[in-house]
Amino acid sequence: MKKILILLVSMVSLEVMAQTAQKPVVMVVPEKAWCIQQGYTKDGSNVDYSKALLNNDVLNAVTRMGAIMADRGFPLKMLSATLDELKNEAALDMVMQSKSDGEITEDNLDQLLRVANADILVNIAFNHLNVGPRTQLEFRVTGVDAATQKSIIGNVGRSSASTAPISALVDESVSGFMDSFASQLMRHFQNTLSKGREGTIIFKIASDCPKNFESEVTLNGETGELADAIDYWLAEHAVNDNFTQLAKSRSRLAYEQVRFPLYGKGKFGGRQRGINAEGFIKPIGQFLSQFGLSISTTPIGIGKVYVILGGR
């Protein structure tokens, strides 16, 4: 009887854990290269996702793929809703391009990622193959880390020749691999939860900044360069002290493979919230204030941020 009770408690515990296990937020988008190939662009290279969604096949494929991911328990950010949010940011590109000698630019995909704050992109692409009066769908699905835009997993499926609507053809073409695809996304997300999200942070010196990255500063009784002090802060706050200094000059300091947590505490109330690279680096402003410096930040997507140093 005791063994049975222990077994029942264990089963209930596993069920609770399964129900409360955190899953990555996904957003389904038509693949960038595919959109360019199909002509869904603004200038030949910058994807126009609004234009792509005007095609009923694209809209139906994105919608159906989103439903398939939602059926597997993944929280979903809708592409159409994110595009609506972006309509209010028409002036953002001009601000970014005019800052820091034009280095800071953000394309349409970066904007989508920043506004949606999704963990994983599910990229889709498809081709219609005519088989007499019927249509066969070749459907490609790729899971991409939203912060780094590195591919996690990809699969290609093909439906039978049919006169069925595209939503049904999508179901058939992905049915053979979707469970393993979803499992791989979950494994990647769990790994990111434990090791941190990977990001890029670029520091630059504004014209009113009283120091540069080679200026001497004193910290904890030791003297070193301002760049060394920034290294110290990153070592204290990056997950497992993981970051790589990519480049250093008097006016520019760049880091890549900066591992930062997916979640942090909000400023007011201390509630847990998802953070991007900008949310991770902003607290460095208080640290740098001891050297008479202030910062402004400009995010690019969710995994990259520019930090501009100025005077107080």
Short mmCIF file of N, CA, C and O in Angstrom, two decimals, residues 149-223:
data_model
loop_
_atom_site.label_atom_id
_atom_site.label_comp_id
_atom_site.label_asym_id
_atom_site.label_seq_id
_atom_site.Cartn_x
_atom_site.Cartn_y
_atom_site.Cartn_z
N GLN A 149 19.97 34.41 -33.94
CA GLN A 149 19.52 34.06 -35.28
C GLN A 149 20.31 32.88 -35.84
O GLN A 149 20.48 32.74 -37.06
N LYS A 150 20.77 32.02 -34.93
CA LYS A 150 21.44 30.78 -35.33
C LYS A 150 20.40 29.66 -35.43
O LYS A 150 19.50 29.56 -34.60
N SER A 151 20.58 28.81 -36.44
CA SER A 151 19.64 27.71 -36.66
C SER A 151 19.77 26.67 -35.56
O SER A 151 20.87 26.31 -35.14
N ILE A 152 18.62 26.18 -35.09
CA ILE A 152 18.58 25.13 -34.08
C ILE A 152 18.31 23.78 -34.74
O ILE A 152 18.99 22.79 -34.49
N ILE A 153 17.31 23.74 -35.59
CA ILE A 153 16.90 22.51 -36.26
C ILE A 153 16.11 22.87 -37.50
O ILE A 153 15.45 23.92 -37.55
N GLY A 154 16.17 22.02 -38.51
CA GLY A 154 15.40 22.23 -39.72
C GLY A 154 14.91 20.91 -40.30
O GLY A 154 15.59 19.89 -40.18
N ASN A 155 13.73 20.96 -40.89
CA ASN A 155 13.16 19.77 -41.52
C ASN A 155 12.40 20.17 -42.78
O ASN A 155 11.90 21.30 -42.88
N VAL A 156 12.31 19.24 -43.70
CA VAL A 156 11.53 19.44 -44.92
C VAL A 156 10.56 18.28 -45.05
O VAL A 156 10.94 17.11 -44.88
N GLY A 157 9.29 18.60 -45.32
CA GLY A 157 8.28 17.57 -45.53
C GLY A 157 7.54 17.81 -46.82
O GLY A 157 7.56 18.92 -47.37
N ARG A 158 6.90 16.78 -47.31
CA ARG A 158 6.15 16.91 -48.56
C ARG A 158 4.81 16.22 -48.41
O ARG A 158 4.73 15.10 -47.89
N SER A 159 3.76 16.90 -48.84
CA SER A 159 2.42 16.32 -48.76
C SER A 159 2.17 15.44 -49.98
O SER A 159 2.95 15.42 -50.94
N SER A 160 1.08 14.73 -49.94
CA SER A 160 0.64 14.01 -51.13
C SER A 160 0.02 15.00 -52.11
O SER A 160 -0.29 16.14 -51.76
N ALA A 161 -0.13 14.59 -53.35
CA ALA A 161 -0.79 15.44 -54.34
C ALA A 161 -2.28 15.50 -54.01
O ALA A 161 -2.92 14.46 -53.84
N SER A 162 -2.81 16.70 -53.92
CA SER A 162 -4.18 16.85 -53.42
C SER A 162 -4.78 18.16 -53.90
O SER A 162 -4.07 19.07 -54.33
N THR A 163 -6.09 18.24 -53.80
CA THR A 163 -6.78 19.50 -54.05
C THR A 163 -7.20 20.16 -52.73
O THR A 163 -7.96 21.12 -52.72
N ALA A 164 -6.69 19.66 -51.61
CA ALA A 164 -7.04 20.18 -50.28
C ALA A 164 -6.46 21.58 -50.08
O ALA A 164 -5.50 21.97 -50.76
N PRO A 165 -7.02 22.38 -49.17
CA PRO A 165 -6.49 23.71 -48.89
C PRO A 165 -5.09 23.63 -48.29
O PRO A 165 -4.68 22.59 -47.77
N ILE A 166 -4.37 24.74 -48.34
CA ILE A 166 -2.98 24.73 -47.92
C ILE A 166 -2.83 24.38 -46.44
O ILE A 166 -1.84 23.75 -46.05
N SER A 167 -3.81 24.74 -45.62
CA SER A 167 -3.71 24.41 -44.19
C SER A 167 -3.65 22.91 -43.98
O SER A 167 -2.89 22.40 -43.15
N ALA A 168 -4.43 22.15 -44.78
CA ALA A 168 -4.42 20.70 -44.68
C ALA A 168 -3.11 20.13 -45.22
O ALA A 168 -2.57 19.15 -44.68
N LEU A 169 -2.57 20.75 -46.28
CA LEU A 169 -1.30 20.29 -46.84
C LEU A 169 -0.15 20.55 -45.88
O LEU A 169 0.80 19.76 -45.81
N VAL A 170 -0.21 21.67 -45.15
CA VAL A 170 0.80 21.94 -44.12
C VAL A 170 0.78 20.85 -43.06
O VAL A 170 1.83 20.31 -42.67
N ASP A 171 -0.42 20.51 -42.58
CA ASP A 171 -0.55 19.45 -41.57
C ASP A 171 0.10 18.16 -42.05
O ASP A 171 0.85 17.51 -41.30
N GLU A 172 -0.19 17.79 -43.26
CA GLU A 172 0.31 16.52 -43.78
C GLU A 172 1.83 16.55 -43.96
O GLU A 172 2.53 15.58 -43.64
N SER A 173 2.35 17.67 -44.45
CA SER A 173 3.78 17.73 -44.77
C SER A 173 4.67 17.75 -43.53
O SER A 173 5.82 17.34 -43.57
N VAL A 174 4.14 18.23 -42.39
CA VAL A 174 4.96 18.31 -41.18
C VAL A 174 4.64 17.20 -40.16
O VAL A 174 5.31 17.09 -39.14
N SER A 175 3.65 16.39 -40.46
CA SER A 175 3.17 15.41 -39.46
C SER A 175 4.26 14.43 -39.05
O SER A 175 4.27 13.95 -37.92
N GLY A 176 5.18 14.13 -39.95
CA GLY A 176 6.19 13.12 -39.66
C GLY A 176 7.31 13.59 -38.74
O GLY A 176 8.03 12.76 -38.17
N PHE A 177 7.51 14.90 -38.62
CA PHE A 177 8.65 15.36 -37.84
C PHE A 177 8.33 16.40 -36.77
O PHE A 177 9.22 16.84 -36.04
N MET A 178 7.07 16.83 -36.63
CA MET A 178 6.78 17.93 -35.72
C MET A 178 7.05 17.61 -34.25
O MET A 178 7.48 18.46 -33.48
N ASP A 179 6.81 16.37 -33.83
CA ASP A 179 7.04 16.03 -32.43
C ASP A 179 8.53 16.12 -32.08
O ASP A 179 8.91 16.68 -31.05
N SER A 180 9.38 15.58 -32.96
CA SER A 180 10.82 15.66 -32.71
C SER A 180 11.31 17.10 -32.86
O SER A 180 12.22 17.53 -32.13
N PHE A 181 10.72 17.84 -33.77
CA PHE A 181 11.06 19.25 -33.96
C PHE A 181 10.77 20.04 -32.68
O PHE A 181 11.62 20.78 -32.18
N ALA A 182 9.57 19.85 -32.12
CA ALA A 182 9.19 20.55 -30.89
C ALA A 182 10.09 20.15 -29.73
O ALA A 182 10.47 20.98 -28.90
N SER A 183 10.44 18.87 -29.66
CA SER A 183 11.32 18.39 -28.58
C SER A 183 12.70 19.03 -28.67
O SER A 183 13.30 19.39 -27.65
N GLN A 184 13.21 19.19 -29.88
CA GLN A 184 14.51 19.81 -30.06
C GLN A 184 14.47 21.29 -29.65
O GLN A 184 15.43 21.79 -29.04
N LEU A 185 13.39 21.96 -29.97
CA LEU A 185 13.24 23.36 -29.54
C LEU A 185 13.24 23.45 -28.01
O LEU A 185 13.85 24.36 -27.44
N MET A 186 12.55 22.53 -27.36
CA MET A 186 12.50 22.53 -25.90
C MET A 186 13.88 22.26 -25.30
O MET A 186 14.27 22.90 -24.31
N ARG A 187 14.63 21.35 -25.88
CA ARG A 187 15.97 21.06 -25.37
C ARG A 187 16.87 22.29 -25.49
O ARG A 187 17.63 22.62 -24.58
N HIS A 188 16.76 22.98 -26.62
CA HIS A 188 17.55 24.20 -26.80
C HIS A 188 17.16 25.26 -25.77
O HIS A 188 18.02 25.91 -25.18
N PHE A 189 15.86 25.40 -25.53
CA PHE A 189 15.39 26.40 -24.58
C PHE A 189 15.84 26.08 -23.16
O PHE A 189 16.28 26.97 -22.42
N GLN A 190 15.75 24.83 -22.77
CA GLN A 190 16.19 24.43 -21.44
C GLN A 190 17.69 24.68 -21.27
O GLN A 190 18.15 25.10 -20.19
N ASN A 191 18.45 24.44 -22.31
CA ASN A 191 19.88 24.72 -22.28
C ASN A 191 20.14 26.21 -22.12
O ASN A 191 21.03 26.64 -21.38
N THR A 192 19.32 27.02 -22.82
CA THR A 192 19.46 28.48 -22.72
C THR A 192 19.08 28.97 -21.32
O THR A 192 19.70 29.89 -20.79
N LEU A 193 18.06 28.35 -20.73
CA LEU A 193 17.68 28.72 -19.37
C LEU A 193 18.83 28.52 -18.39
O LEU A 193 19.05 29.34 -17.50
N SER A 194 19.57 27.43 -18.55
CA SER A 194 20.64 27.12 -17.60
C SER A 194 21.93 27.86 -17.92
O SER A 194 22.65 28.27 -17.01
N LYS A 195 22.22 28.08 -19.20
CA LYS A 195 23.49 28.69 -19.59
C LYS A 195 23.39 30.17 -19.95
O LYS A 195 24.41 30.85 -20.11
N GLY A 196 22.15 30.66 -20.07
CA GLY A 196 21.97 32.06 -20.44
C GLY A 196 21.79 32.23 -21.94
O GLY A 196 22.18 31.38 -22.73
N ARG A 197 21.17 33.35 -22.28
CA ARG A 197 20.97 33.70 -23.69
C ARG A 197 22.24 34.38 -24.22
O ARG A 197 22.89 35.12 -23.50
N GLU A 198 22.56 34.14 -25.46
CA GLU A 198 23.78 34.68 -26.04
C GLU A 198 23.51 36.03 -26.70
O GLU A 198 22.56 36.18 -27.46
N GLY A 199 24.36 37.02 -26.40
CA GLY A 199 24.14 38.35 -26.95
C GLY A 199 25.43 39.05 -27.34
O GLY A 199 26.54 38.58 -27.07
N THR A 200 25.25 40.19 -27.99
CA THR A 200 26.36 41.05 -28.41
C THR A 200 26.14 42.43 -27.83
O THR A 200 25.04 42.98 -27.94
N ILE A 201 27.18 43.00 -27.22
CA ILE A 201 27.09 44.33 -26.60
C ILE A 201 28.22 45.19 -27.13
O ILE A 201 29.39 44.80 -27.07
N ILE A 202 27.86 46.34 -27.67
CA ILE A 202 28.85 47.25 -28.26
C ILE A 202 28.78 48.59 -27.53
O ILE A 202 27.73 49.24 -27.52
N PHE A 203 29.89 48.98 -26.93
CA PHE A 203 30.01 50.27 -26.24
C PHE A 203 30.68 51.27 -27.17
O PHE A 203 31.66 50.93 -27.85
N LYS A 204 30.15 52.50 -27.16
CA LYS A 204 30.74 53.56 -27.97
C LYS A 204 30.83 54.84 -27.13
O LYS A 204 30.08 55.01 -26.17
N ILE A 205 31.74 55.71 -27.53
CA ILE A 205 31.96 56.97 -26.82
C ILE A 205 31.26 58.12 -27.56
O ILE A 205 31.49 58.31 -28.75
N ALA A 206 30.40 58.85 -26.84
CA ALA A 206 29.74 60.03 -27.42
C ALA A 206 30.69 61.23 -27.36
O ALA A 206 31.69 61.23 -26.63
N SER A 207 30.35 62.26 -28.12
CA SER A 207 31.22 63.44 -28.21
C SER A 207 31.35 64.17 -26.87
O SER A 207 32.37 64.83 -26.62
N ASP A 208 30.35 64.05 -25.99
CA ASP A 208 30.40 64.76 -24.71
C ASP A 208 30.96 63.89 -23.58
O ASP A 208 30.92 64.28 -22.41
N CYS A 209 31.49 62.72 -23.91
CA CYS A 209 32.00 61.82 -22.88
C CYS A 209 33.38 62.30 -22.40
O CYS A 209 34.28 62.52 -23.23
N PRO A 210 33.59 62.46 -21.08
CA PRO A 210 34.87 62.95 -20.58
C PRO A 210 35.99 61.90 -20.59
O PRO A 210 37.14 62.22 -20.29
N LYS A 211 35.66 60.66 -20.90
CA LYS A 211 36.67 59.60 -20.90
C LYS A 211 36.57 58.78 -22.17
O LYS A 211 35.57 58.86 -22.91
N ASN A 212 37.62 57.98 -22.43
CA ASN A 212 37.54 56.96 -23.47
C ASN A 212 37.87 55.62 -22.82
O ASN A 212 38.11 55.55 -21.61
N PHE A 213 37.87 54.55 -23.59
CA PHE A 213 38.01 53.23 -23.01
C PHE A 213 39.42 52.92 -22.51
O PHE A 213 39.64 51.93 -21.82
N GLU A 214 40.39 53.81 -22.86
CA GLU A 214 41.75 53.65 -22.36
C GLU A 214 42.04 54.58 -21.19
O GLU A 214 43.14 54.55 -20.63
N SER A 215 41.05 55.39 -20.80
CA SER A 215 41.23 56.30 -19.66
C SER A 215 41.39 55.50 -18.37
O SER A 215 40.76 54.46 -18.18
N GLU A 216 42.25 56.02 -17.47
CA GLU A 216 42.45 55.36 -16.19
C GLU A 216 41.31 55.67 -15.23
O GLU A 216 40.87 56.81 -15.13
N VAL A 217 40.86 54.64 -14.53
CA VAL A 217 39.84 54.78 -13.49
C VAL A 217 40.29 53.97 -12.29
O VAL A 217 41.13 53.06 -12.40
N THR A 218 39.73 54.31 -11.13
CA THR A 218 40.05 53.57 -9.91
C THR A 218 38.80 52.84 -9.42
O THR A 218 37.73 53.43 -9.30
N LEU A 219 38.96 51.54 -9.18
CA LEU A 219 37.85 50.70 -8.74
C LEU A 219 38.34 49.77 -7.64
O LEU A 219 39.33 49.04 -7.85
N ASN A 220 37.67 49.81 -6.51
CA ASN A 220 38.04 48.95 -5.38
C ASN A 220 39.52 49.09 -5.00
O ASN A 220 40.20 48.11 -4.68
N GLY A 221 40.02 50.33 -5.10
CA GLY A 221 41.40 50.59 -4.71
C GLY A 221 42.43 50.26 -5.76
O GLY A 221 43.63 50.47 -5.55
N GLU A 222 42.01 49.75 -6.92
CA GLU A 222 42.94 49.43 -8.00
C GLU A 222 42.73 50.37 -9.17
O GLU A 222 41.62 50.85 -9.42
N THR A 223 43.80 50.62 -9.91
CA THR A 223 43.74 51.51 -11.08
C THR A 223 43.88 50.69 -12.35
O THR A 223 44.72 49.78 -12.44
#
